[in-house]
CSV table of C-alpha atoms and ligand atoms in Angstrom, one decimal:
chain,number,residue,atom,x,y,z
A,1,UNK,CA,0.1,-0.1,0.1
A,2,UNK,CA,1.6,3.4,-1.0
A,3,UNK,CA,1.9,6.2,1.3
A,4,UNK,CA,-0.9,8.3,-0.3
A,5,UNK,CA,-3.4,5.4,-0.1
A,6,UNK,CA,-2.8,4.9,3.7
A,7,UNK,CA,-3.1,8.7,4.2
A,8,UNK,CA,-6.4,8.8,2.6
A,9,UNK,CA,-7.6,6.0,4.8
A,10,UNK,CA,-7.1,8.0,7.9
A,11,UNK,CA,-10.3,9.8,8.1
A,12,UNK,CA,-12.0,6.3,7.8
A,13,UNK,CA,-10.3,4.9,10.8
A,14,UNK,CA,-10.9,8.1,12.9
A,15,UNK,CA,-14.6,7.6,12.3
A,16,UNK,CA,-14.5,3.8,13.0
A,17,UNK,CA,-12.0,3.8,16.1
A,18,UNK,CA,-14.8,4.7,18.5
A,19,UNK,CA,-17.1,2.1,17.0
A,20,UNK,CA,-14.4,-0.4,17.5
A,21,UNK,CA,-13.7,0.2,21.2
A,22,UNK,CA,-14.8,-2.2,23.9
A,23,UNK,CA,-17.7,-1.3,26.0
A,24,UNK,CA,-15.5,-1.6,29.1
A,25,UNK,CA,-12.9,0.6,27.8
A,26,UNK,CA,-15.8,3.0,27.1
A,27,UNK,CA,-17.0,2.8,30.8
A,28,UNK,CA,-13.5,3.2,32.1
A,29,UNK,CA,-13.0,6.4,30.2
A,30,UNK,CA,-16.7,7.6,31.1
A,31,UNK,CA,-16.1,7.1,34.7
A,32,UNK,CA,-12.8,8.5,34.6
A,33,UNK,CA,-13.7,11.7,32.9
A,34,UNK,CA,-17.0,11.9,35.2
A,35,UNK,CA,-14.8,11.7,38.3
A,36,UNK,CA,-12.5,14.4,37.0
A,37,UNK,CA,-15.6,16.6,36.3
A,38,UNK,CA,-16.9,15.9,39.8
A,39,UNK,CA,-13.4,16.5,41.3
A,40,UNK,CA,-13.1,19.8,39.4
A,41,UNK,CA,-16.5,20.8,40.8
A,42,UNK,CA,-15.9,20.1,44.1
A,43,UNK,CA,-12.4,21.8,43.8
A,44,UNK,CA,-14.1,24.9,42.6
A,45,UNK,CA,-16.4,25.0,45.4
A,46,UNK,CA,-13.7,24.6,48.2
A,47,UNK,CA,-11.4,26.7,46.4
A,48,UNK,CA,-8.7,24.4,45.2
A,49,UNK,CA,-9.8,23.1,41.7
A,50,UNK,CA,-6.6,21.9,40.3
A,51,UNK,CA,-5.0,20.2,43.6
A,52,UNK,CA,-8.6,18.4,43.8
A,53,UNK,CA,-8.3,17.2,40.2
A,54,UNK,CA,-4.5,16.0,40.6
A,55,UNK,CA,-5.5,14.3,43.9
A,56,UNK,CA,-8.5,12.7,42.2
A,57,UNK,CA,-6.2,11.4,39.2
A,58,UNK,CA,-3.5,10.1,41.6
A,59,UNK,CA,-5.9,8.3,43.6
A,60,UNK,CA,-7.6,6.9,40.4
A,61,UNK,CA,-4.0,5.6,39.1
A,62,UNK,CA,-3.4,4.0,42.6
A,63,UNK,CA,-7.0,2.3,42.3
A,64,UNK,CA,-6.2,0.9,38.7
A,65,UNK,CA,-2.6,-0.2,40.1
A,66,UNK,CA,-4.5,-1.8,43.2
A,67,UNK,CA,-6.8,-3.7,40.6
A,68,UNK,CA,-3.8,-4.8,38.5
A,69,UNK,CA,-1.9,-6.0,41.7
A,70,UNK,CA,-4.7,-8.0,42.7
A,71,UNK,CA,-5.2,-9.8,39.2
A,72,UNK,CA,-1.3,-10.6,39.3
A,73,UNK,CA,-1.6,-12.1,42.6
A,74,UNK,CA,-4.5,-14.2,41.7
A,75,UNK,CA,-2.7,-15.4,38.5
A,76,UNK,CA,0.4,-16.3,40.7
A,77,UNK,CA,-1.7,-18.4,43.1
A,78,UNK,CA,-3.2,-20.4,40.2
A,79,UNK,CA,-5.8,-18.4,38.9
A,80,UNK,CA,-8.7,-20.2,40.4
A,81,UNK,CA,-12.0,-19.5,39.3
A,82,UNK,CA,-13.7,-19.3,42.6
A,83,UNK,CA,-10.8,-16.9,43.7
A,84,UNK,CA,-10.9,-14.3,41.1
A,85,UNK,CA,-10.6,-10.7,42.3
A,86,UNK,CA,-13.4,-8.6,42.1
A,87,UNK,CA,-12.9,-6.3,39.4
A,88,UNK,CA,-14.4,-3.5,37.2
A,89,UNK,CA,-14.4,-2.6,33.5
A,90,UNK,CA,-11.2,-3.1,31.7
A,91,UNK,CA,-9.7,-5.4,34.6
A,92,UNK,CA,-12.8,-7.4,34.8
A,93,UNK,CA,-12.6,-8.1,31.0
A,94,UNK,CA,-9.0,-9.2,31.8
A,95,UNK,CA,-9.9,-11.8,34.3
A,96,UNK,CA,-12.6,-12.9,31.9
A,97,UNK,CA,-10.4,-13.5,29.2
A,98,UNK,CA,-7.7,-15.4,31.3
A,99,UNK,CA,-10.7,-17.5,32.5
A,100,UNK,CA,-11.6,-18.3,28.9
A,101,UNK,CA,-7.9,-19.0,28.0
A,102,UNK,CA,-7.7,-21.2,31.0
A,103,UNK,CA,-10.6,-23.3,30.0
A,104,UNK,CA,-9.4,-23.6,26.3
A,105,UNK,CA,-5.8,-24.8,27.3
A,106,UNK,CA,-7.4,-27.2,29.9
A,107,UNK,CA,-9.7,-28.6,27.1
A,108,UNK,CA,-6.5,-28.8,24.8
A,109,UNK,CA,-4.5,-30.5,27.5
A,110,UNK,CA,-7.0,-33.1,27.9
A,111,UNK,CA,-7.3,-33.7,24.2
A,112,UNK,CA,-3.4,-34.0,24.1
A,113,UNK,CA,-3.6,-36.4,27.1
A,114,UNK,CA,-6.1,-38.7,25.5
A,115,UNK,CA,-4.0,-38.6,22.2
A,116,UNK,CA,-1.0,-39.5,24.3
A,117,UNK,CA,-2.9,-42.4,26.1
A,118,UNK,CA,-4.3,-43.7,22.7
A,119,UNK,CA,-0.4,-43.4,21.1
A,120,UNK,CA,0.8,-45.3,24.1
A,121,UNK,CA,-1.8,-48.1,24.2
A,122,UNK,CA,-1.2,-48.4,20.2
A,123,UNK,CA,2.5,-48.7,20.7
A,124,UNK,CA,2.3,-51.1,23.6
A,125,UNK,CA,0.2,-53.4,21.3
A,126,UNK,CA,2.2,-53.3,18.2
A,127,UNK,CA,3.9,-56.4,17.4
A,128,UNK,CA,6.9,-54.5,16.1
A,129,UNK,CA,9.6,-52.9,18.3
A,130,UNK,CA,9.8,-49.0,17.7
A,131,UNK,CA,13.0,-47.2,19.1
A,132,UNK,CA,13.3,-43.2,18.8
A,133,UNK,CA,16.8,-42.1,19.0
A,134,UNK,CA,18.7,-38.8,18.6
A,135,UNK,CA,21.4,-37.9,16.3
A,136,UNK,CA,24.0,-39.8,18.5
A,137,UNK,CA,22.0,-43.0,18.2
A,138,UNK,CA,21.0,-42.4,22.0
A,139,UNK,CA,17.8,-44.0,23.0
A,140,UNK,CA,15.0,-41.5,23.6
A,141,UNK,CA,12.0,-43.8,23.4
A,142,UNK,CA,11.0,-47.5,22.9
A,143,UNK,CA,7.9,-49.4,23.0
A,144,UNK,CA,7.5,-52.7,25.0
A,145,UNK,CA,7.8,-54.9,22.1
A,146,UNK,CA,11.5,-53.5,22.0
A,147,UNK,CA,12.1,-55.3,25.3
A,148,UNK,CA,10.8,-58.9,23.9
A,149,UNK,CA,12.4,-58.6,20.6
A,150,UNK,CA,15.6,-56.7,21.3
A,151,UNK,CA,16.2,-56.7,24.8
A,152,UNK,CA,15.9,-52.9,24.8
A,153,UNK,CA,13.5,-52.0,27.8
A,154,UNK,CA,11.9,-48.5,28.0
A,155,UNK,CA,12.4,-48.3,31.8
A,156,UNK,CA,16.2,-49.5,32.1
A,157,UNK,CA,17.8,-48.4,28.7
A,158,UNK,CA,16.6,-45.1,28.0
A,159,UNK,CA,19.8,-42.8,27.6
A,160,UNK,CA,22.1,-45.5,26.3
A,161,UNK,CA,23.4,-45.7,23.0
A,162,UNK,CA,21.8,-48.5,20.9
A,163,UNK,CA,25.2,-49.8,19.3
A,164,UNK,CA,26.2,-50.4,22.8
A,165,UNK,CA,23.1,-52.8,23.4
A,166,UNK,CA,23.1,-54.4,20.0
A,167,UNK,CA,26.7,-55.6,19.4
A,168,UNK,CA,26.5,-56.6,15.8
A,169,UNK,CA,29.1,-55.3,13.2
A,170,UNK,CA,26.4,-55.5,10.3
A,171,UNK,CA,24.1,-53.6,12.6
A,172,UNK,CA,26.6,-50.7,13.2
A,173,UNK,CA,27.3,-50.5,9.6
A,174,UNK,CA,23.4,-50.2,9.0
A,175,UNK,CA,23.1,-47.6,11.4
A,176,UNK,CA,25.7,-45.3,10.2
A,177,UNK,CA,24.9,-45.7,6.6
A,178,UNK,CA,23.1,-42.9,4.7
A,179,UNK,CA,20.8,-45.3,2.8
A,180,UNK,CA,17.4,-44.9,4.3
A,181,UNK,CA,16.0,-47.4,2.3
A,182,UNK,CA,18.2,-50.1,3.5
A,183,UNK,CA,17.2,-53.1,5.9
A,184,UNK,CA,19.3,-55.3,8.0
A,185,UNK,CA,18.4,-58.9,9.1
A,186,UNK,CA,19.7,-60.0,12.2
A,187,UNK,CA,19.5,-63.2,14.6
A,188,UNK,CA,17.3,-61.9,17.6
A,189,UNK,CA,19.4,-60.8,20.3
A,190,UNK,CA,16.6,-62.5,22.9
A,191,UNK,CA,15.9,-65.7,21.0
A,192,UNK,CA,18.6,-66.8,18.3
A,193,UNK,CA,16.1,-68.9,16.3
A,194,UNK,CA,14.3,-65.8,15.5
A,195,UNK,CA,15.2,-63.8,12.5
A,196,UNK,CA,14.6,-59.7,12.8
A,197,UNK,CA,14.4,-57.2,9.9
A,198,UNK,CA,15.2,-53.8,11.2
A,199,UNK,CA,14.5,-50.7,9.1
A,200,UNK,CA,15.1,-47.0,9.5
A,201,UNK,CA,11.9,-45.3,9.0
A,202,UNK,CA,13.0,-41.8,9.8
A,203,UNK,CA,16.4,-40.1,9.7
A,204,UNK,CA,17.3,-36.7,10.0
A,205,UNK,CA,19.9,-34.5,11.8
A,206,UNK,CA,17.8,-34.5,15.0
A,207,UNK,CA,16.5,-38.1,15.0
A,208,UNK,CA,16.3,-41.6,13.9
A,209,UNK,CA,13.5,-44.1,14.3
A,210,UNK,CA,14.0,-47.7,13.9
A,211,UNK,CA,11.3,-50.4,13.4
A,212,UNK,CA,12.1,-54.1,13.9
A,213,UNK,CA,9.9,-56.9,12.8
A,214,UNK,CA,10.1,-60.6,13.4
A,215,UNK,CA,10.4,-62.2,9.8
A,216,UNK,CA,11.4,-65.7,11.1
A,217,UNK,CA,8.4,-67.2,9.1
A,218,UNK,CA,9.2,-65.0,5.7
A,219,UNK,CA,12.7,-66.2,5.9
A,220,UNK,CA,11.7,-69.9,6.4
A,221,UNK,CA,9.4,-69.5,3.2
A,222,UNK,CA,12.1,-67.7,1.3
A,223,UNK,CA,14.6,-70.5,2.2
A,224,UNK,CA,12.1,-73.2,1.2
A,225,UNK,CA,11.3,-71.5,-2.1
A,226,UNK,CA,15.1,-71.2,-2.8
A,227,UNK,CA,15.6,-74.9,-1.9
A,228,UNK,CA,12.6,-76.1,-4.0
A,229,UNK,CA,13.5,-74.2,-7.0
A,230,UNK,CA,17.2,-75.4,-6.7
A,231,UNK,CA,16.1,-79.2,-6.1
A,232,UNK,CA,13.5,-78.9,-9.1
A,233,UNK,CA,16.0,-77.7,-11.3
A,234,UNK,CA,18.7,-80.0,-10.3
A,235,UNK,CA,16.0,-83.2,-10.8
A,236,UNK,CA,15.0,-81.8,-14.1
A,237,UNK,CA,18.4,-81.7,-15.6
A,238,UNK,CA,18.8,-85.6,-15.9
A,239,UNK,CA,15.7,-86.4,-17.8
A,240,UNK,CA,16.3,-83.4,-20.0
A,241,UNK,CA,19.9,-84.5,-20.7
A,242,UNK,CA,18.3,-88.0,-21.5
A,243,UNK,CA,15.6,-86.4,-23.8
A,244,UNK,CA,18.1,-84.4,-25.5
A,245,UNK,CA,20.5,-87.3,-26.2
A,246,UNK,CA,17.6,-89.3,-27.8
A,247,UNK,CA,16.6,-86.3,-30.0
A,248,UNK,CA,20.4,-86.1,-31.0
A,249,UNK,CA,20.0,-89.8,-32.1
A,250,UNK,CA,16.9,-88.8,-34.0
A,251,UNK,CA,18.7,-86.1,-35.9
A,252,UNK,CA,21.3,-88.2,-37.1
A,253,UNK,CA,18.7,-90.7,-38.3
A,254,UNK,CA,18.6,-90.5,-42.2
A,255,UNK,CA,15.3,-92.5,-42.5
A,256,UNK,CA,13.1,-89.8,-40.8
A,257,UNK,CA,10.7,-88.2,-43.3
A,258,UNK,CA,11.1,-84.3,-43.5
A,259,UNK,CA,8.0,-83.4,-41.5
A,260,UNK,CA,9.0,-85.5,-38.7
A,261,UNK,CA,12.6,-84.3,-38.7
A,262,UNK,CA,11.0,-80.6,-38.5
A,263,UNK,CA,9.2,-81.7,-35.4
A,264,UNK,CA,12.5,-83.3,-34.0
A,265,UNK,CA,14.4,-80.2,-34.7
A,266,UNK,CA,11.5,-78.2,-32.9
A,267,UNK,CA,11.7,-80.5,-29.9
A,268,UNK,CA,15.6,-80.1,-29.8
A,269,UNK,CA,15.1,-76.4,-29.7
A,270,UNK,CA,12.5,-76.4,-27.1
A,271,UNK,CA,14.4,-78.8,-24.9
A,272,UNK,CA,17.8,-76.5,-25.2
A,273,UNK,CA,15.6,-73.8,-24.0
A,274,UNK,CA,14.2,-75.7,-21.1
A,275,UNK,CA,17.8,-76.6,-20.3
A,276,UNK,CA,18.8,-72.8,-20.5
A,277,UNK,CA,16.0,-72.0,-17.9
A,278,UNK,CA,17.1,-74.7,-15.6
A,279,UNK,CA,20.7,-73.8,-15.9
A,280,UNK,CA,19.9,-70.1,-15.2
A,281,UNK,CA,17.7,-71.1,-12.1
A,282,UNK,CA,20.3,-73.2,-10.7
A,283,UNK,CA,22.7,-70.1,-11.1
A,284,UNK,CA,20.2,-67.8,-9.6
A,285,UNK,CA,19.6,-70.3,-6.6
A,286,UNK,CA,23.5,-70.4,-6.0
A,287,UNK,CA,23.6,-66.4,-6.2
A,288,UNK,CA,20.9,-65.8,-3.7
A,289,UNK,CA,23.0,-67.6,-1.1
A,290,UNK,CA,24.9,-65.0,1.4
A,291,UNK,CA,26.9,-62.0,0.6
A,292,UNK,CA,30.6,-62.9,-0.3
A,293,UNK,CA,32.9,-62.4,2.6
A,294,UNK,CA,34.7,-59.0,2.5
A,295,UNK,CA,38.1,-60.8,1.4
A,296,UNK,CA,36.6,-63.7,-0.4
A,297,UNK,CA,37.2,-64.2,-4.0
A,298,UNK,CA,40.0,-63.9,-6.7
A,299,UNK,CA,41.6,-60.7,-8.3
A,300,UNK,CA,39.6,-60.3,-11.6
A,301,UNK,CA,41.1,-58.4,-14.4
A,302,UNK,CA,37.6,-57.1,-15.7
A,303,UNK,CA,39.1,-55.2,-18.8
A,304,UNK,CA,41.0,-58.4,-20.0
A,305,UNK,CA,37.8,-60.3,-19.3
A,306,UNK,CA,35.7,-58.0,-21.5
A,307,UNK,CA,38.1,-58.2,-24.5
A,308,UNK,CA,37.9,-61.9,-24.5
A,309,UNK,CA,34.1,-61.7,-24.8
A,310,UNK,CA,33.8,-58.8,-27.2
A,311,UNK,CA,36.2,-60.9,-29.9
A,312,UNK,CA,33.4,-63.8,-30.5
A,313,UNK,CA,30.3,-61.2,-30.3
A,314,UNK,CA,32.0,-58.9,-33.1
A,315,UNK,CA,31.8,-61.8,-35.3
A,316,UNK,CA,28.3,-62.8,-34.2
A,317,UNK,CA,27.0,-59.2,-34.4
A,318,UNK,CA,28.9,-58.1,-37.2
A,319,UNK,CA,26.4,-55.3,-38.1
A,320,UNK,CA,26.7,-53.7,-34.6
A,321,UNK,CA,29.4,-51.0,-33.7
A,322,UNK,CA,31.6,-51.3,-30.7
A,323,UNK,CA,33.3,-48.7,-28.7
A,324,UNK,CA,35.4,-49.4,-25.7
A,325,UNK,CA,36.6,-47.6,-23.1
A,326,UNK,CA,38.3,-49.8,-20.3
A,327,UNK,CA,40.9,-49.0,-17.7
A,328,UNK,CA,43.3,-51.9,-17.8
A,329,UNK,CA,44.6,-51.0,-14.6
A,330,UNK,CA,41.4,-51.7,-12.7
A,331,UNK,CA,40.6,-55.0,-11.2
A,332,UNK,CA,38.1,-56.2,-8.6
A,333,UNK,CA,38.1,-59.0,-5.8
A,334,UNK,CA,35.2,-61.4,-6.3
A,335,UNK,CA,34.0,-64.4,-8.0
A,336,UNK,CA,35.3,-64.5,-11.6
A,337,UNK,CA,32.6,-66.9,-12.8
A,338,UNK,CA,29.8,-64.5,-11.4
A,339,UNK,CA,31.4,-61.4,-12.7
A,340,UNK,CA,31.7,-62.8,-16.1
A,341,UNK,CA,28.1,-64.0,-16.2
A,342,UNK,CA,27.1,-60.3,-15.0
A,343,UNK,CA,29.3,-58.8,-17.9
A,344,UNK,CA,28.2,-61.1,-20.4
A,345,UNK,CA,24.6,-60.7,-19.9
A,346,UNK,CA,24.6,-57.0,-20.1
A,347,UNK,CA,26.7,-57.2,-23.2
A,348,UNK,CA,24.6,-60.0,-25.1
A,349,UNK,CA,21.3,-58.1,-24.1
A,350,UNK,CA,22.7,-54.9,-25.9
A,351,UNK,CA,23.1,-56.9,-29.0
A,352,UNK,CA,19.8,-59.1,-28.8
A,353,UNK,CA,17.5,-56.5,-28.0
A,354,UNK,CA,18.8,-53.8,-30.6
A,355,UNK,CA,18.9,-53.7,-34.3
A,356,UNK,CA,21.7,-53.8,-37.1
A,357,UNK,CA,23.9,-50.6,-37.0
A,358,UNK,CA,23.3,-50.0,-33.3
A,359,UNK,CA,26.7,-48.5,-31.4
A,360,UNK,CA,27.2,-50.4,-28.2
A,361,UNK,CA,29.8,-48.5,-26.0
A,362,UNK,CA,31.3,-50.7,-22.9
A,363,UNK,CA,33.1,-48.8,-20.3
A,364,UNK,CA,35.1,-50.1,-17.3
A,365,UNK,CA,36.1,-47.2,-15.1
A,366,UNK,CA,36.9,-45.7,-11.5
A,367,UNK,CA,34.2,-43.6,-10.2
A,368,UNK,CA,36.2,-40.6,-8.6
A,369,UNK,CA,33.7,-39.6,-6.3
A,370,UNK,CA,32.8,-42.9,-4.8
A,371,UNK,CA,35.8,-45.2,-5.5
A,372,UNK,CA,33.6,-47.9,-6.7
A,373,UNK,CA,34.5,-49.7,-10.1
A,374,UNK,CA,31.7,-49.1,-12.6
A,375,UNK,CA,31.0,-51.4,-15.6
A,376,UNK,CA,28.9,-49.7,-18.1
A,377,UNK,CA,27.1,-51.1,-21.3
A,378,UNK,CA,25.0,-48.4,-23.3
A,379,UNK,CA,23.5,-48.7,-26.8
A,380,UNK,CA,21.6,-46.4,-28.8
A,381,UNK,CA,18.9,-49.1,-29.8
A,382,UNK,CA,15.1,-48.9,-29.2
A,383,UNK,CA,15.2,-48.1,-25.4
A,384,UNK,CA,12.6,-49.3,-22.8
A,385,UNK,CA,9.6,-47.6,-21.5
A,386,UNK,CA,10.0,-46.2,-17.7
A,387,UNK,CA,7.2,-48.5,-16.4
A,388,UNK,CA,9.2,-51.6,-17.3
A,389,UNK,CA,12.4,-50.3,-15.8
A,390,UNK,CA,11.9,-51.2,-12.1
A,391,UNK,CA,10.8,-54.5,-12.9
A,392,UNK,CA,13.3,-55.8,-15.4
A,393,UNK,CA,15.5,-57.6,-12.9
A,394,UNK,CA,12.6,-59.7,-11.5
A,395,UNK,CA,12.5,-63.3,-12.4
A,396,UNK,CA,10.9,-63.9,-16.0
A,397,UNK,CA,10.0,-60.3,-16.6
A,398,UNK,CA,10.3,-59.5,-19.9
A,399,UNK,CA,9.0,-56.3,-22.0
A,400,UNK,CA,8.3,-58.5,-25.0
A,401,UNK,CA,8.0,-62.1,-24.2
A,402,UNK,CA,7.5,-63.0,-27.7
A,403,UNK,CA,11.0,-61.2,-28.7
A,404,UNK,CA,12.8,-62.6,-25.8
A,405,UNK,CA,12.0,-66.3,-26.4
A,406,UNK,CA,12.8,-65.9,-30.1
A,407,UNK,CA,16.3,-64.3,-29.1
A,408,UNK,CA,16.8,-67.5,-26.8
A,409,UNK,CA,16.4,-65.4,-23.8
A,410,UNK,CA,15.1,-67.2,-20.4
A,411,UNK,CA,13.9,-63.9,-18.7
A,412,UNK,CA,16.4,-64.7,-16.1
A,413,UNK,CA,19.5,-62.8,-17.5
A,414,UNK,CA,19.1,-59.5,-15.5
A,415,UNK,CA,17.9,-61.2,-12.2
A,416,UNK,CA,21.3,-63.0,-12.5
A,417,UNK,CA,23.2,-59.9,-13.1
A,418,UNK,CA,21.5,-58.1,-10.3
A,419,UNK,CA,22.2,-60.9,-7.9
A,420,UNK,CA,25.7,-61.3,-8.8
A,421,UNK,CA,26.7,-57.7,-8.5
A,422,UNK,CA,24.7,-57.5,-5.0
A,423,UNK,CA,26.6,-60.6,-3.8
A,424,UNK,CA,29.6,-58.4,-4.3
A,425,UNK,CA,28.1,-55.6,-2.2
A,426,UNK,CA,27.6,-53.7,-5.4
A,427,UNK,CA,24.3,-52.7,-7.3
A,428,UNK,CA,22.7,-52.5,-10.9
A,429,UNK,CA,21.3,-49.3,-12.2
A,430,UNK,CA,19.3,-49.1,-15.1
A,431,UNK,CA,18.3,-45.9,-17.3
A,432,UNK,CA,16.6,-45.8,-20.6
A,433,UNK,CA,14.3,-43.8,-22.8
A,434,UNK,CA,12.3,-45.2,-25.5
A,435,UNK,CA,14.0,-44.0,-28.9
A,436,UNK,CA,17.2,-43.1,-27.4
A,437,UNK,CA,18.9,-46.0,-26.0
A,438,UNK,CA,19.7,-48.0,-22.7
A,439,UNK,CA,22.3,-47.8,-20.1
A,440,UNK,CA,23.0,-50.5,-17.8
A,441,UNK,CA,25.6,-49.8,-15.1
A,442,UNK,CA,27.0,-52.6,-12.6
A,443,UNK,CA,28.7,-51.0,-9.7
A,444,UNK,CA,31.3,-52.7,-7.4
A,445,UNK,CA,32.0,-51.2,-4.1
A,446,UNK,CA,35.5,-49.2,-3.3
A,447,UNK,CA,36.5,-52.2,-0.8
A,448,UNK,CA,36.4,-54.7,-3.7
A,449,UNK,CA,38.5,-52.3,-6.1
A,450,UNK,CA,42.0,-53.2,-6.8
A,451,UNK,CA,44.5,-51.8,-9.0
A,452,UNK,CA,46.6,-54.1,-11.4
A,453,UNK,CA,49.8,-52.5,-10.8
A,454,UNK,CA,49.8,-53.1,-7.1
A,455,UNK,CA,48.4,-56.7,-7.7
A,456,UNK,CA,51.5,-57.3,-10.0
A,457,UNK,CA,53.9,-56.0,-7.1
A,458,UNK,CA,52.3,-58.4,-4.7
B,501,ADP,P1,16.5,-62.6,-21.1
B,501,ADP,O1,17.4,-63.2,-20.3
B,501,ADP,O2,15.3,-63.1,-21.6
B,501,ADP,O3,17.3,-61.8,-22.3
B,501,ADP,P2,16.6,-60.3,-19.4
B,501,ADP,O4,16.3,-60.6,-17.9
B,501,ADP,O5,18.2,-60.3,-19.6
B,501,ADP,O6,16.0,-61.5,-20.1
B,501,ADP,O7,16.2,-58.8,-20.0
B,501,ADP,C1,14.7,-58.5,-19.5
B,501,ADP,C2,14.0,-57.7,-20.5
B,501,ADP,O8,14.9,-56.6,-20.5
B,501,ADP,C3,14.3,-58.4,-21.8
B,501,ADP,O9,13.2,-59.2,-22.1
B,501,ADP,C4,14.3,-57.1,-22.8
B,501,ADP,O10,13.2,-56.8,-23.3
B,501,ADP,C5,14.8,-56.0,-21.9
B,501,ADP,N1,16.2,-55.5,-22.1
B,501,ADP,C6,17.3,-55.8,-21.7
B,501,ADP,N2,18.3,-55.3,-22.2
B,501,ADP,C7,17.9,-54.7,-23.1
B,501,ADP,C8,18.3,-53.4,-23.9
B,501,ADP,N3,20.0,-53.3,-23.8
B,501,ADP,N4,17.7,-52.8,-24.8
B,501,ADP,C9,16.4,-53.1,-24.9
B,501,ADP,N5,15.8,-53.7,-24.0
B,501,ADP,C10,16.4,-54.6,-23.2
């Protein structure tokens, strides 16, 4: 609002102001001036008008101060309704307002008390343990389930650091990691036959909230599924080998008529496909086992490995163009078989799912920011729609099932890649846009990175 506009509004305020004054203020002012007038009249009669007026004003000020003082001492003594000081006009209104405010805050307090009671009974009946900590991981609050599951008791352990109570290196790592989406599975500190999954549901620079759930049943089902898939795959291998053997014999039989031979050839192709699925399922069930130990594995010269793969692929995919950007000094500590499988899958996919003339770029470089080693395969092929990206590494997920089968894919390739990389403590990242190609990145963590020069000197 400009100065001139404000100036124009002044007369409006001066008219409205008396109307906005409270009735108590008006009474107070009316009685004050009436008193002044009376003092002046009496003063004139007795011959000291000015002194009588000043005396009256002083008496009025003292009276107002006395009323204020009685309100203050009433407030000091707890402002109980029954003990409110007798007062007039403005002071009376003040007492009334204090009453109203007290009533309102009492109601609010009751509401908060009720909510707190509800929250406490909810927290007490939750089957999961909840722990609230400050930024130093000192426990500030926990529910009763924390006692039963983690041996952390609300009455005993408040004020303690959680890593002093749960002494597990994996838990310590999880606690200090910045990855809020991560989850750690631990044997229960109270009953070691139970498995707990601990998650961070909130982490900022003031507090961290953990939730621990008993996932023993889920883990059992997961183990059963893994064992079942591994057993079935294993059992299917023998009959498949026998079928394949007989089919090979039939293929070599010259007496078989061409239409029957077509059927034999189709049967052979399908049994090969089935064998491929069974083999991939077996690989996957092995990969799903525990993480590799930090020092487990051999030194893998990934650059040399990629070059050895590219040679035969260049012949197979002669219409694709390959661009390599490999750091020969960079190696990783891990399982050569698993790393080979992951690298090869990404490379063959970049050929299988793209057309002739596609440029496939393969890079193996150190990420200077994180110290991790990145294996990147990108192509300028057809790309993948965003809705598929998060599901690509699920078992048997295919964007185009027909094309995948036609290319001899089992739908397990990216699941194998993901698990192989995860077993090394790394991750698989997929970026793609329809029409502008795809980029698959396998990242190996810094603690697995080795330099070939150092390896040679060892
Ligand atoms: P498969 O083992 O059948 O090859 P994958 O798990 O390796 O299956 O891949 C899953 C799906 O991801 C494939 O069906 C394919 O549609 C898609 N895909 C993988 N790589 C690429 C790529 N480079 N370009 C386009 N699509 C791809």
